[in-house]
Short mmCIF file of C-alpha atoms and ligand atoms in Angstrom, two decimals:
data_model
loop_
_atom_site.label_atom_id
_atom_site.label_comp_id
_atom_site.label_asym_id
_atom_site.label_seq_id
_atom_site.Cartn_x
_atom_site.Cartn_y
_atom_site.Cartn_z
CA UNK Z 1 -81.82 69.99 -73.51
CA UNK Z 2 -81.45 71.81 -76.98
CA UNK Z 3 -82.47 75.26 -76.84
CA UNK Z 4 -82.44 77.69 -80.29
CA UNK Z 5 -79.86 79.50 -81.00
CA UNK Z 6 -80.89 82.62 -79.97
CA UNK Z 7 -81.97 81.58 -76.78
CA UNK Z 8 -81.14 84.45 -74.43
CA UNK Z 9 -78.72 83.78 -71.45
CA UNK Z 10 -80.34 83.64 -67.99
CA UNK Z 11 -81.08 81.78 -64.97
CA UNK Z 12 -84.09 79.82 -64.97
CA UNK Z 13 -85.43 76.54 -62.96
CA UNK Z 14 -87.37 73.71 -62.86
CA UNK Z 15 -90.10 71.49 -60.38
CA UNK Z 16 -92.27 68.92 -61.71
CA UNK Z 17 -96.12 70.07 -62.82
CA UNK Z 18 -98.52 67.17 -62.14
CA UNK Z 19 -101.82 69.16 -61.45
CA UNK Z 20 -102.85 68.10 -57.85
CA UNK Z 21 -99.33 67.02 -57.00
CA UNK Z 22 -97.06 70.52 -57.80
CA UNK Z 23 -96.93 71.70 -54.53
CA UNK Z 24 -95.92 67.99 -52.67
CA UNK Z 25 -93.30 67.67 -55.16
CA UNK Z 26 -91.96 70.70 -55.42
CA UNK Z 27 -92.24 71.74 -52.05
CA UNK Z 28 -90.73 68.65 -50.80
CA UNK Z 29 -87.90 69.49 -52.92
CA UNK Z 30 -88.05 68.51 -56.46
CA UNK Z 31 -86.36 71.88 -57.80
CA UNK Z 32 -83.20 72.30 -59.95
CA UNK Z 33 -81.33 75.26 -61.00
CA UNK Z 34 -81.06 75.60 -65.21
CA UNK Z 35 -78.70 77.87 -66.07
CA UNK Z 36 -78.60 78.94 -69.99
CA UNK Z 37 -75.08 80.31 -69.98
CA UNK Z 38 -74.04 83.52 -72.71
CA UNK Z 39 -71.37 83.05 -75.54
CA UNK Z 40 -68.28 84.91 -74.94
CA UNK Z 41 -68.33 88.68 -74.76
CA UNK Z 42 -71.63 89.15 -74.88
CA UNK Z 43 -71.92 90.43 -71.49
CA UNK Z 44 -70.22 93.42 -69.75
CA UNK Z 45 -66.91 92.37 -69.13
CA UNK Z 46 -67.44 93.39 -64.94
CA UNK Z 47 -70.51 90.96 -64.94
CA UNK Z 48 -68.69 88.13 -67.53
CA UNK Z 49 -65.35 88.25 -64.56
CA UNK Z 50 -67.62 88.32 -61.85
CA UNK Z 51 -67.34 85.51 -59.27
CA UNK Z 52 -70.53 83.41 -59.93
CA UNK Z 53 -72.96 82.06 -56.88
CA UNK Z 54 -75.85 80.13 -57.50
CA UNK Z 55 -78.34 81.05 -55.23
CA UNK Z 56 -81.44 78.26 -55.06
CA UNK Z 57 -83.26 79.36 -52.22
CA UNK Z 58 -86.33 77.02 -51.00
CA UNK Z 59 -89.09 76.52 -48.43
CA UNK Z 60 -88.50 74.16 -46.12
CA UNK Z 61 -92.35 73.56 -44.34
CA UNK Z 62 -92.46 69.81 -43.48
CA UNK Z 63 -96.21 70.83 -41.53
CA UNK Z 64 -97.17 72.18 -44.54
CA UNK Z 65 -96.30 69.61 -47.09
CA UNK Z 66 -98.12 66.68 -44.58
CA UNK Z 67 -101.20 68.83 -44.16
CA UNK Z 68 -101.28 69.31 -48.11
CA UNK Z 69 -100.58 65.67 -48.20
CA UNK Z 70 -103.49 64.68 -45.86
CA UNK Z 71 -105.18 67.01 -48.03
CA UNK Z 72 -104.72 65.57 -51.40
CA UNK Z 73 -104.80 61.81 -49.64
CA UNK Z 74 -101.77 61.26 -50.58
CA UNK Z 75 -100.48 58.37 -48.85
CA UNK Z 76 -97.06 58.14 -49.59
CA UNK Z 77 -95.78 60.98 -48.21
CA UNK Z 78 -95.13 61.27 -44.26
CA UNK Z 79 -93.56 63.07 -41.95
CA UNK Z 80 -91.95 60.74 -39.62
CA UNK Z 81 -90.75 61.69 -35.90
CA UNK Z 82 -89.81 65.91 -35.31
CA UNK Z 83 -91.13 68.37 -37.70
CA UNK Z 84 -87.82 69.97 -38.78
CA UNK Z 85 -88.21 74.06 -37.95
CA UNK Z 86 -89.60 75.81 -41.03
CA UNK Z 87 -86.62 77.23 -42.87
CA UNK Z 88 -85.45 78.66 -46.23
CA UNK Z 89 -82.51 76.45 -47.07
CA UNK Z 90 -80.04 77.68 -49.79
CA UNK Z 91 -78.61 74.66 -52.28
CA UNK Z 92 -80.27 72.68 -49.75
CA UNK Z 93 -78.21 73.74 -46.75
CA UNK Z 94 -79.13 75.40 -43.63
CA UNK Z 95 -77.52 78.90 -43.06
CA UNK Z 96 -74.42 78.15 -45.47
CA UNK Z 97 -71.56 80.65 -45.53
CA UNK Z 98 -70.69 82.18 -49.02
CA UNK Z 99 -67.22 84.20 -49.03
CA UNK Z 100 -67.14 87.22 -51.13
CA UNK Z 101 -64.32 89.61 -51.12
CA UNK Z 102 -64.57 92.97 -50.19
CA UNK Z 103 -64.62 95.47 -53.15
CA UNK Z 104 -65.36 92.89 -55.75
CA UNK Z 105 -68.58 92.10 -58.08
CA UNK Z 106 -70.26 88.59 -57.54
CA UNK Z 107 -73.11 87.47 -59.43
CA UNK Z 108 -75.64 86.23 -57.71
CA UNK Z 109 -77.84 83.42 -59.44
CA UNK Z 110 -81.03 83.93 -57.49
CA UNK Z 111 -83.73 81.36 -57.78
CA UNK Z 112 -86.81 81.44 -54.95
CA UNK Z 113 -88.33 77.78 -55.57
CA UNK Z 114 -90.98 78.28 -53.00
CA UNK Z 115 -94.50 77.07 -53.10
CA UNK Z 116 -96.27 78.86 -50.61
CA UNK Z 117 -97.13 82.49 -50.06
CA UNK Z 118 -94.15 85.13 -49.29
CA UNK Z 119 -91.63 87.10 -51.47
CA UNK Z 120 -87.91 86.16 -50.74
CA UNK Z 121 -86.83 89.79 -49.75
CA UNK Z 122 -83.46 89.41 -50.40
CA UNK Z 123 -80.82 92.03 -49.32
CA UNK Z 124 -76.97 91.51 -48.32
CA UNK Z 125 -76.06 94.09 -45.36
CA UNK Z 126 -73.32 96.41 -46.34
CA UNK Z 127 -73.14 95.82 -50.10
CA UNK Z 128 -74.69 97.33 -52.82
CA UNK Z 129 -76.89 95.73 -54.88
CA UNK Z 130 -77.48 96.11 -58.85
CA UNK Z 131 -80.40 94.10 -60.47
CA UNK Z 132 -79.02 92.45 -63.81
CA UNK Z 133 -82.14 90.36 -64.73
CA UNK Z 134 -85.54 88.95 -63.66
CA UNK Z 135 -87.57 85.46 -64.66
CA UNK Z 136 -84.52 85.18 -67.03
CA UNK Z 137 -84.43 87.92 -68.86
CA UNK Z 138 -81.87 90.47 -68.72
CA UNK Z 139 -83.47 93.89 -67.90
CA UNK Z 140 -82.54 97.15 -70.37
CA UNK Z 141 -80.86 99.40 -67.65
CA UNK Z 142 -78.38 97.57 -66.33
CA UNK Z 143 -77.12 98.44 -63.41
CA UNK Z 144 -80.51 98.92 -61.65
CA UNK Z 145 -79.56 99.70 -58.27
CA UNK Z 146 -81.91 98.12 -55.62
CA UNK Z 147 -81.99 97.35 -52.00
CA UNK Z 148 -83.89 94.85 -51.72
CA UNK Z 149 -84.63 91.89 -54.41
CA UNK Z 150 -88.57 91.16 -53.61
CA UNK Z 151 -88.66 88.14 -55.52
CA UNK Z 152 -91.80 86.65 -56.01
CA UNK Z 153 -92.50 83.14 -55.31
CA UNK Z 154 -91.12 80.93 -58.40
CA UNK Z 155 -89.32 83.21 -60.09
CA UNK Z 156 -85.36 83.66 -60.92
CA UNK Z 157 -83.36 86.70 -60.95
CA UNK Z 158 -79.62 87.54 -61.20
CA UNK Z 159 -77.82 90.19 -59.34
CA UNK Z 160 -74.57 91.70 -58.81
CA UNK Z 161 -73.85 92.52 -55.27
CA UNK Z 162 -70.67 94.47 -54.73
CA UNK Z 163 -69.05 96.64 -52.19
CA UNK Z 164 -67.95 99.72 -52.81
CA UNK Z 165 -65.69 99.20 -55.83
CA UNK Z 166 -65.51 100.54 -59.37
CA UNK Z 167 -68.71 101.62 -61.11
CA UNK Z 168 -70.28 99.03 -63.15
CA UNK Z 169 -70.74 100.30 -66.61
CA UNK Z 170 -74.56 100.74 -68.38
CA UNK Z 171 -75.69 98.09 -70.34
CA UNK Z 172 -78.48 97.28 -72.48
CA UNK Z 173 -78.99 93.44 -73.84
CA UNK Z 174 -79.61 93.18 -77.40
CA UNK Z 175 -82.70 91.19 -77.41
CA UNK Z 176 -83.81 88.34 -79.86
CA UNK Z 177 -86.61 88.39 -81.76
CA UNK Z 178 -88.78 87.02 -79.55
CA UNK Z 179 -88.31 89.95 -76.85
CA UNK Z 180 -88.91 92.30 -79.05
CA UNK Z 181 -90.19 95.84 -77.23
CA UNK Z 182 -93.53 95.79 -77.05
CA UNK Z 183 -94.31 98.86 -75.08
CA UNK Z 184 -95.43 100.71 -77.93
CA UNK Z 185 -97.48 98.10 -79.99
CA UNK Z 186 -100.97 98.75 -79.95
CA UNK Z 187 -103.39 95.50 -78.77
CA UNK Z 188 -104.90 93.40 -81.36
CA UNK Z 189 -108.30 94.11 -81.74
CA UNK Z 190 -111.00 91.90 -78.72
CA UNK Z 191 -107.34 90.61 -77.67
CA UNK Z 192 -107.31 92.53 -74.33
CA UNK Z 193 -108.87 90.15 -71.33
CA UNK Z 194 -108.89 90.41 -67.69
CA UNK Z 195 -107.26 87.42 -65.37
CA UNK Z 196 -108.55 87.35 -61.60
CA UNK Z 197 -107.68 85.37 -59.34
CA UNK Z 198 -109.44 84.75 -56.40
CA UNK Z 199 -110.47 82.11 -54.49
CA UNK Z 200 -109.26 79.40 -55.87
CA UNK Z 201 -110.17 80.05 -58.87
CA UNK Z 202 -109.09 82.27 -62.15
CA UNK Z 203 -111.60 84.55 -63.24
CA UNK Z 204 -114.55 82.34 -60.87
CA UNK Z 205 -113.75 79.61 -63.09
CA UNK Z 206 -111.43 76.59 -61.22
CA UNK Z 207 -109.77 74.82 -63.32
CA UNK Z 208 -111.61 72.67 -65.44
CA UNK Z 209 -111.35 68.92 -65.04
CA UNK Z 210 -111.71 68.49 -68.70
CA UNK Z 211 -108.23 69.91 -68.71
CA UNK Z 212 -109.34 71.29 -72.35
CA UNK Z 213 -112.04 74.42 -71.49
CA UNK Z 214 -110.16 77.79 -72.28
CA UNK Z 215 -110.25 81.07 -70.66
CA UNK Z 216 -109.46 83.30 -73.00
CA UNK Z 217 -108.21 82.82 -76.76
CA UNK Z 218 -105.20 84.22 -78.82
CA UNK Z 219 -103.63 83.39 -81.95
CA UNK Z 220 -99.96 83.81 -83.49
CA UNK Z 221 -98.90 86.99 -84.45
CA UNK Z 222 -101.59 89.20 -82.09
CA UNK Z 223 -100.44 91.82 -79.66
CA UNK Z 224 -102.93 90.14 -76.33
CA UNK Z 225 -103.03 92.55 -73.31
CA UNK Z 226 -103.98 91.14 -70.34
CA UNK Z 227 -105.15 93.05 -67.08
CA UNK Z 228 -104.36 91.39 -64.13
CA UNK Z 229 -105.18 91.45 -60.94
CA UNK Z 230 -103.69 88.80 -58.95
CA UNK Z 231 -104.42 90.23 -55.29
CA UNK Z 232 -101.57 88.65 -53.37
CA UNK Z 233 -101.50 86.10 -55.78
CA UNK Z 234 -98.14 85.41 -58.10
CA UNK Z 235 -99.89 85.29 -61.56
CA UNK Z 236 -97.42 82.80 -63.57
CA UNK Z 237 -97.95 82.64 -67.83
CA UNK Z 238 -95.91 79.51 -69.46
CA UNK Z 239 -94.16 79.73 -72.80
CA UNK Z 240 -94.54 83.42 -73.44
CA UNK Z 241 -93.22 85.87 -71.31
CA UNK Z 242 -94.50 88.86 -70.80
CA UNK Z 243 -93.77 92.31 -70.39
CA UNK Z 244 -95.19 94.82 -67.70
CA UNK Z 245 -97.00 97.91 -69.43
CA UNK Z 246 -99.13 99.95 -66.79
CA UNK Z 247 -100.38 100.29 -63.52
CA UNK Z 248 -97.56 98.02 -61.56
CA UNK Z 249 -96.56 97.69 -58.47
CA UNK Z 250 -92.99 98.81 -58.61
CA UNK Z 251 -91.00 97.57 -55.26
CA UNK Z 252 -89.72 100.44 -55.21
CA UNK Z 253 -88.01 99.92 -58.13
CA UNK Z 254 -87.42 96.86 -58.87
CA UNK Z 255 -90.01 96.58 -61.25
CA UNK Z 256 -89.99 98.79 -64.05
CA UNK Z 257 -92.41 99.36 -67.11
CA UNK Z 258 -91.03 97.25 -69.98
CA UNK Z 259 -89.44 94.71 -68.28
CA UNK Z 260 -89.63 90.65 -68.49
CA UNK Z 261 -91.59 88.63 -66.51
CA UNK Z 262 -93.29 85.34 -66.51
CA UNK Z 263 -94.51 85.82 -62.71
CA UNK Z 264 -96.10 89.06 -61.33
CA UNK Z 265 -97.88 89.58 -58.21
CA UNK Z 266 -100.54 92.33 -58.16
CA UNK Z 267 -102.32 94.34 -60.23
CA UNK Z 268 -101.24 95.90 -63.70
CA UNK Z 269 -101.31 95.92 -67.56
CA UNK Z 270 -98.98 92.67 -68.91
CA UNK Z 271 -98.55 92.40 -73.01
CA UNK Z 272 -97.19 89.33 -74.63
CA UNK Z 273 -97.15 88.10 -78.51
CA UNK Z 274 -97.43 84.37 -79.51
CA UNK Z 275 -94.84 83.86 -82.01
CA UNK Z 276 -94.36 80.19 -82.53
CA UNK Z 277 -95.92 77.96 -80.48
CA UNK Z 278 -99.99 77.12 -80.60
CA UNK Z 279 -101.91 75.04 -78.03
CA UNK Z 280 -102.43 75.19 -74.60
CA UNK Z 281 -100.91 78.38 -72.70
CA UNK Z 282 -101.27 77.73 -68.73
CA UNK Z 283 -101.45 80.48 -66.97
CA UNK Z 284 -101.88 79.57 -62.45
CA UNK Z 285 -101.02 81.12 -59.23
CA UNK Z 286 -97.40 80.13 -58.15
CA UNK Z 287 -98.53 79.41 -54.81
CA UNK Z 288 -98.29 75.99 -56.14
CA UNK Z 289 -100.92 74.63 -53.37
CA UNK Z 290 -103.50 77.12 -54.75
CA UNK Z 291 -102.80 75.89 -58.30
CA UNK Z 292 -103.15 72.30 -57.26
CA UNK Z 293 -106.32 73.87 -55.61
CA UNK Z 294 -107.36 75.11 -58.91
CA UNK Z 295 -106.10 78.46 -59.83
CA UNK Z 296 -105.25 77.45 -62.65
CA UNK Z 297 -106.42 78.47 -66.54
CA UNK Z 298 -105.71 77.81 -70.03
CA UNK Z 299 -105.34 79.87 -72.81
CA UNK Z 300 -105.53 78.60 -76.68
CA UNK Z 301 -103.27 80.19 -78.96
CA UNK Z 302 -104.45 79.46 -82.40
CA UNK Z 303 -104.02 80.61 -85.91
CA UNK Z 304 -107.55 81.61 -87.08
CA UNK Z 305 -107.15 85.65 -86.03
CA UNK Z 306 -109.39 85.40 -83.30
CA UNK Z 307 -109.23 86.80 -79.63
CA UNK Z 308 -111.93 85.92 -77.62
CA UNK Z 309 -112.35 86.56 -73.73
CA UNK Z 310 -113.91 84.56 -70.74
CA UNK Z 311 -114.91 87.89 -68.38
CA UNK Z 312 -115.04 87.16 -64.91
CA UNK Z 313 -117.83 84.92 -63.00
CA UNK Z 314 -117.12 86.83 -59.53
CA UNK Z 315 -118.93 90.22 -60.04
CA UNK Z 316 -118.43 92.39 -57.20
CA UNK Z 317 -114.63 92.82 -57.85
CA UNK Z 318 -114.20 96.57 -58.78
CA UNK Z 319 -112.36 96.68 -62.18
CA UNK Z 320 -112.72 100.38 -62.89
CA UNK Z 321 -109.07 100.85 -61.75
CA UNK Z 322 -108.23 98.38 -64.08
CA UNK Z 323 -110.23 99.41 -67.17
CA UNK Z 324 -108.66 102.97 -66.55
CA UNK Z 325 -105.00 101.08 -66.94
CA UNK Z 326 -106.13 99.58 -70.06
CA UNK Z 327 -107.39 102.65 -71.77
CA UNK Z 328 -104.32 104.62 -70.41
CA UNK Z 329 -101.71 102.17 -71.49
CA UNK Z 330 -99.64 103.09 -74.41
CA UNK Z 331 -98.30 100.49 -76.48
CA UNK Z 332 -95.32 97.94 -76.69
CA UNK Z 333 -94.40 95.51 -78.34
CA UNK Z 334 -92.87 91.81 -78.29
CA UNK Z 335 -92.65 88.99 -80.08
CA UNK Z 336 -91.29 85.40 -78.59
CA UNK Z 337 -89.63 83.11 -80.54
CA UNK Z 338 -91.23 80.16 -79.43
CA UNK Z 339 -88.20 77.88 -79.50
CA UNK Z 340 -87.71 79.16 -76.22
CA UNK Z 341 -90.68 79.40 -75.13
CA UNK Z 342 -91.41 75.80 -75.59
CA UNK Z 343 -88.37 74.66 -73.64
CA UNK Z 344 -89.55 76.86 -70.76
CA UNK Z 345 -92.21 75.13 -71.00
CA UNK Z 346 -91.67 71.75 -71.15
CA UNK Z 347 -87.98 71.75 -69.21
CA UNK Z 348 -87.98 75.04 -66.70
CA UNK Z 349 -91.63 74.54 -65.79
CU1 CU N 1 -102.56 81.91 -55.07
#
């Protein structure tokens, strides 16, 4: 895997993406940790010493994967004999032990490769915990104390769980070009859309089995807004992250406005900024069986200057609490180098 040189650091992972087959194979356990690791010194020297635990956390539901199997006819896949009890294994083990020591920093790789519905809700009783970075992106107030990690399904974070030892000192990343702040960038004009999804379905649309029909349209260069409103959904962009503007749901705390995502659950103002890469932009629900299911979109990034919106075929949803986030959001800004991008999208995801 070559990635560009100014590729930011992070934990990220990878499943296979064959539409119709994403949730068998990932949820039976095609899912690898892919860790881009910093130069020297670039990180706070408390985080750069810490002790170092990847965390690859993933849904175990055997009934689950042979009902989506029956579903999809699918006839190489079978459970044989005893359903094993529906678990979360970590690194593929059931209920391992990790040692920390008491009063030191350990960085915790977190990765929640689940398919199915359910945040991960991670906590560690009697330590503190300090978010460092989320979908592989390293946040801009480091330490962000939390107590729990609600991770989303699909998505990677990193934290530093201590007890009680010496403060960790601030930090703020210096981003690349492509993360570039886009909190105060005003949306190209006809670039802000609206992504629902619902029943099965993005925006009333499911996915189209030309594999070609767009949602909405973009182009290099243009500041796109996007309101979304995912229900309990975990909206999930490819190649462009994107950064939350308005209107979130916070976790009490763990998200904050400005911060890096490429999966969000809920309802909220996103902003993004194709740099590099044109084509195809997928955007689905991470509940991988509803993407197989087809909630699922595209969206074309071109060059022409030209945003162009699909608005919703459901109707009755009530947007005005949306518009209102879209006329009250301020402006940001980004920009993603695509290099990337692009290996996010064709490796991680
Ligand atoms: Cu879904």
């Amino acid at each position: 895997m070559t990635l560009a040189d100014n590729h930011m650091g992070g934990t990220h992972w990878m499943h296979p993406h064959r539409h119709g087959s994403s949730s068998l194979q990932t949820g039976g356990g095609a899912v690898s940790a892919v860790i881009v690791e910093d130069p020297p010194n670039i990180l706070p020297k408390q985080v750069e010493d810490a002790k170092e635990v990847i965390f690859l956390a993933h849904l175990l539901d055997m009934e689950e994967l042979q009902e989506t199997a029956d579903e999809s006819s699918d006839g190489l896949f079978a459970v044989n004999g005893n359903l094993p009890q529906t678990s979360v294994v970590v690194n593929g083990q059931f209920n391992p032990i990790i040692s920390i020591v008491a009063g030191e920093w350990v960085r915790f790789r977190v990765i929640w490769a689940s398919w199915l519905e359910g945040n991960l809700n991670l906590s560690v009783d009697g330590c503190e915990m300090h978010l460092l970075a989320k979908d592989g992106i390293y946040i801009r107030d480091f330490p962000r104390s939390i107590e729990t990690a609600p991770i989303v399904p699909g998505v990677q974070t990193t934290n530093d769980s201590p007890i009680q030892t010496q403060n960790l000192e601030a930090w703020t990343p210096s981003y690349p070009e492509y993360l570039t702040d886009l909190r105060s960038s005003i949306p190209s004009p006809g670039c802000t859309c609206t992504t629902e999804f619902d029943r099965r379905a993005v925006n009333g649309i499911p996915f189209p089995s030309d594999k070609e029909s767009y949602l909405h349209a973009t182009y290099l260069g243009a500041i796109v807004d996007r309101n979304i409103e995912s229900r309990g959904h975990p909206y999930h962009q490819h190649i462009y992250p994107f950064q939350l503007i308005s209107g979130l749901n916070t976790f009490g705390g763990y998200n904050q406005i400005g911060d890096w995502h490429d999966t969000y659950t809920g309802r909220g103002l996103i902003r993004f900024s194709p740099t590099e890469f044109t084509g195809k932009m997928m955007v689905h629900c991470h509940r991988l069986n509803h993407e197989d299911e087809g909630m699922m979109a595209i969206e074309n990034i071109g060059t022409d200057g030209t945003c162009t919106c699909t608005e919703s075929q459901n109707g009755g949803l009530d947007n005005e609490v949306i518009i209102g986030i879209a006329a009250g959001a301020g402006a940001l800004v980004f920009a993603i180098s695509a290099y990337v991008l692009y290996r996010k999208r064709k490796i991680v995801k």
